[in-house]
């Protein structure tokens, strides 16, 4: 998934979950799956020693799913 803007990376699929960092516009992360409600992408974490997986918004204004090259 590609970030279309600078967005928060969270430890859970909610704005109520803590932010563990951010990714900048143009950065790409590997997606594991989409949350049950379709609002969040489960992705690899920026700091692997913190959590197994993190979440970023699946809002089409903030992220876009792109094929791996």
PDB file of C-alpha atoms in Angstrom:
ATOM      1  CA  UNK A   1       0.000   0.000   0.000  1.00  0.00           C
ATOM      2  CA  UNK A   2       1.257   3.479  -0.846  1.00  0.00           C
ATOM      3  CA  UNK A   3       0.795   6.516   1.391  1.00  0.00           C
ATOM      4  CA  UNK A   4      -0.786   9.465  -0.434  1.00  0.00           C
ATOM      5  CA  UNK A   5       0.019  11.765   2.497  1.00  0.00           C
ATOM      6  CA  UNK A   6       1.909  11.545   5.791  1.00  0.00           C
ATOM      7  CA  UNK A   7      -0.162   9.210   7.984  1.00  0.00           C
ATOM      8  CA  UNK A   8       0.004   7.700  11.461  1.00  0.00           C
ATOM      9  CA  UNK A   9       0.950   4.075  12.024  1.00  0.00           C
ATOM     10  CA  UNK A  10      -1.074   2.662  14.925  1.00  0.00           C
ATOM     11  CA  UNK A  11      -0.800  -0.402  17.148  1.00  0.00           C
ATOM     12  CA  UNK A  12      -4.463  -1.260  16.556  1.00  0.00           C
ATOM     13  CA  UNK A  13      -7.226  -0.594  14.000  1.00  0.00           C
ATOM     14  CA  UNK A  14      -8.651   2.529  15.626  1.00  0.00           C
ATOM     15  CA  UNK A  15      -7.794   6.198  16.099  1.00  0.00           C
ATOM     16  CA  UNK A  16      -8.073   5.376  19.814  1.00  0.00           C
ATOM     17  CA  UNK A  17      -5.031   3.070  19.546  1.00  0.00           C
ATOM     18  CA  UNK A  18      -1.590   4.563  20.189  1.00  0.00           C
ATOM     19  CA  UNK A  19       0.435   5.903  17.290  1.00  0.00           C
ATOM     20  CA  UNK A  20       3.806   4.133  16.979  1.00  0.00           C
ATOM     21  CA  UNK A  21       5.116   6.367  14.203  1.00  0.00           C
ATOM     22  CA  UNK A  22       4.215   7.695  10.808  1.00  0.00           C
ATOM     23  CA  UNK A  23       4.962   7.096   7.171  1.00  0.00           C
ATOM     24  CA  UNK A  24       5.613   9.847   4.674  1.00  0.00           C
ATOM     25  CA  UNK A  25       3.835  10.535   1.403  1.00  0.00           C
ATOM     26  CA  UNK A  26       5.071   8.094  -1.237  1.00  0.00           C
ATOM     27  CA  UNK A  27       6.285   5.415   1.195  1.00  0.00           C
ATOM     28  CA  UNK A  28       5.030   1.891   0.700  1.00  0.00           C
ATOM     29  CA  UNK A  29       4.324  -0.918   3.181  1.00  0.00           C
ATOM     30  CA  UNK A  30       3.411  -4.573   2.747  1.00  0.00           C
ATOM     31  CA  UNK A  31      -0.251  -5.288   3.543  1.00  0.00           C
ATOM     32  CA  UNK A  32      -1.215  -8.449   5.430  1.00  0.00           C
ATOM     33  CA  UNK A  33      -4.967  -7.882   5.241  1.00  0.00           C
ATOM     34  CA  UNK A  34      -7.756  -5.338   5.611  1.00  0.00           C
ATOM     35  CA  UNK A  35      -9.620  -4.959   8.897  1.00  0.00           C
ATOM     36  CA  UNK A  36     -13.095  -6.497   9.224  1.00  0.00           C
ATOM     37  CA  UNK A  37     -14.726  -3.068   8.922  1.00  0.00           C
ATOM     38  CA  UNK A  38     -12.611  -2.183   5.863  1.00  0.00           C
ATOM     39  CA  UNK A  39     -11.236   1.013   7.399  1.00  0.00           C
ATOM     40  CA  UNK A  40      -7.677  -0.150   8.207  1.00  0.00           C
ATOM     41  CA  UNK A  41      -4.765  -1.941   6.531  1.00  0.00           C
ATOM     42  CA  UNK A  42      -2.794  -4.392   8.693  1.00  0.00           C
ATOM     43  CA  UNK A  43       0.857  -3.807   7.734  1.00  0.00           C
ATOM     44  CA  UNK A  44       4.375  -4.639   8.826  1.00  0.00           C
ATOM     45  CA  UNK A  45       5.556  -2.411  11.671  1.00  0.00           C
ATOM     46  CA  UNK A  46       8.217   0.225  11.412  1.00  0.00           C
ATOM     47  CA  UNK A  47       9.878  -1.168  14.550  1.00  0.00           C
ATOM     48  CA  UNK A  48       9.540  -4.944  14.454  1.00  0.00           C
ATOM     49  CA  UNK A  49      10.519  -5.318  18.103  1.00  0.00           C
ATOM     50  CA  UNK A  50       7.499  -3.279  19.243  1.00  0.00           C
ATOM     51  CA  UNK A  51       4.533  -5.123  17.717  1.00  0.00           C
ATOM     52  CA  UNK A  52       3.999  -7.992  15.262  1.00  0.00           C
ATOM     53  CA  UNK A  53       1.820  -5.830  13.036  1.00  0.00           C
ATOM     54  CA  UNK A  54       0.524  -2.301  12.896  1.00  0.00           C
ATOM     55  CA  UNK A  55      -2.341  -0.525  11.194  1.00  0.00           C
ATOM     56  CA  UNK A  56      -2.725   2.401   8.820  1.00  0.00           C
ATOM     57  CA  UNK A  57      -5.844   4.026   7.445  1.00  0.00           C
ATOM     58  CA  UNK A  58      -7.462   2.421   4.388  1.00  0.00           C
ATOM     59  CA  UNK A  59      -9.123   5.736   3.525  1.00  0.00           C
ATOM     60  CA  UNK A  60      -8.764   6.150  -0.266  1.00  0.00           C
ATOM     61  CA  UNK A  61      -7.744   9.781   0.256  1.00  0.00           C
ATOM     62  CA  UNK A  62      -4.775   8.636   2.401  1.00  0.00           C
ATOM     63  CA  UNK A  63      -3.622   5.288   0.954  1.00  0.00           C
ATOM     64  CA  UNK A  64      -3.775   3.366  -2.313  1.00  0.00           C
ATOM     65  CA  UNK A  65      -3.256  -0.342  -2.862  1.00  0.00           C
ATOM     66  CA  UNK A  66      -0.585  -0.820  -5.523  1.00  0.00           C
ATOM     67  CA  UNK A  67       0.894  -4.000  -7.005  1.00  0.00           C
ATOM     68  CA  UNK A  68       4.342  -5.041  -5.854  1.00  0.00           C
ATOM     69  CA  UNK A  69       7.073  -4.494  -8.430  1.00  0.00           C
TER      70      UNK A  69
END
